[in-house]
């Protein structure tokens, strides 16, 4: 059982390769995931760190009111990227490269987002928005964001390790700001749609929240 005090490791072995994933979670549903590959195949193996978040069909509670953003969202490099579900009819796949950022899928209250653990500018990550159309009446369109890191080579008898951070929970501003600092990611607070007047609406929200804390 995965709890804040008890990490969980999953292991899979195939063709001389041992894949280990260790999951750690905190009280706000921020996950740190360590991927370790041990190479006992007797030859060099090239691997790419990879992670994805996906949803099948438009969420049942999708508002589609245009007031707040719902759907794929990312902050890549120094730019916020937001896509409506309808945008994929024209462009089913987009990719971006940057040394820092995060990407996810958001609704009115909830967010699932992925971020490379290394955000110091030393490594480049490829970010993608993808739509796979339904293949039959019994399936739904699939909407996906994913991250791919640079190639890593494991020599025989050696191992490689990569890490990724993931958030999957309520869009609580204070928690998002804490992850922004601890994970070193840019503008995680923009997962909350403050609109064009961000510079005014965010301070108003913080002030209202403060007053609520005092008065209930």
PDB file of C-alpha atoms in Angstrom, residues 14-18 37-46 154-158:
ATOM      1  CA  UNK A  14      12.537  -9.078 -19.557  1.00  0.00           C
ATOM      2  CA  UNK A  15      15.391 -10.080 -21.895  1.00  0.00           C
ATOM      3  CA  UNK A  16      18.071  -9.488 -19.289  1.00  0.00           C
ATOM      4  CA  UNK A  17      16.713  -6.080 -18.275  1.00  0.00           C
ATOM      5  CA  UNK A  18      15.286  -5.366 -14.828  1.00  0.00           C
ATOM      6  CA  UNK A  37      16.950  -0.109 -15.277  1.00  0.00           C
ATOM      7  CA  UNK A  38      19.628  -2.736 -14.573  1.00  0.00           C
ATOM      8  CA  UNK A  39      21.224  -4.167 -17.725  1.00  0.00           C
ATOM      9  CA  UNK A  40      22.212  -7.831 -17.549  1.00  0.00           C
ATOM     10  CA  UNK A  41      21.648  -8.472 -21.247  1.00  0.00           C
ATOM     11  CA  UNK A  42      25.354  -8.529 -22.141  1.00  0.00           C
ATOM     12  CA  UNK A  43      25.082  -5.642 -24.621  1.00  0.00           C
ATOM     13  CA  UNK A  44      24.626  -1.883 -24.638  1.00  0.00           C
ATOM     14  CA  UNK A  45      21.003  -0.809 -24.348  1.00  0.00           C
ATOM     15  CA  UNK A  46      19.717   2.639 -25.366  1.00  0.00           C
ATOM     16  CA  UNK A 154      23.198   1.298 -20.133  1.00  0.00           C
ATOM     17  CA  UNK A 155      26.392  -0.710 -20.556  1.00  0.00           C
ATOM     18  CA  UNK A 156      26.382  -4.454 -19.696  1.00  0.00           C
ATOM     19  CA  UNK A 157      26.214  -4.942 -15.931  1.00  0.00           C
ATOM     20  CA  UNK A 158      25.387  -1.276 -15.338  1.00  0.00           C
TER      21      UNK A 158
END
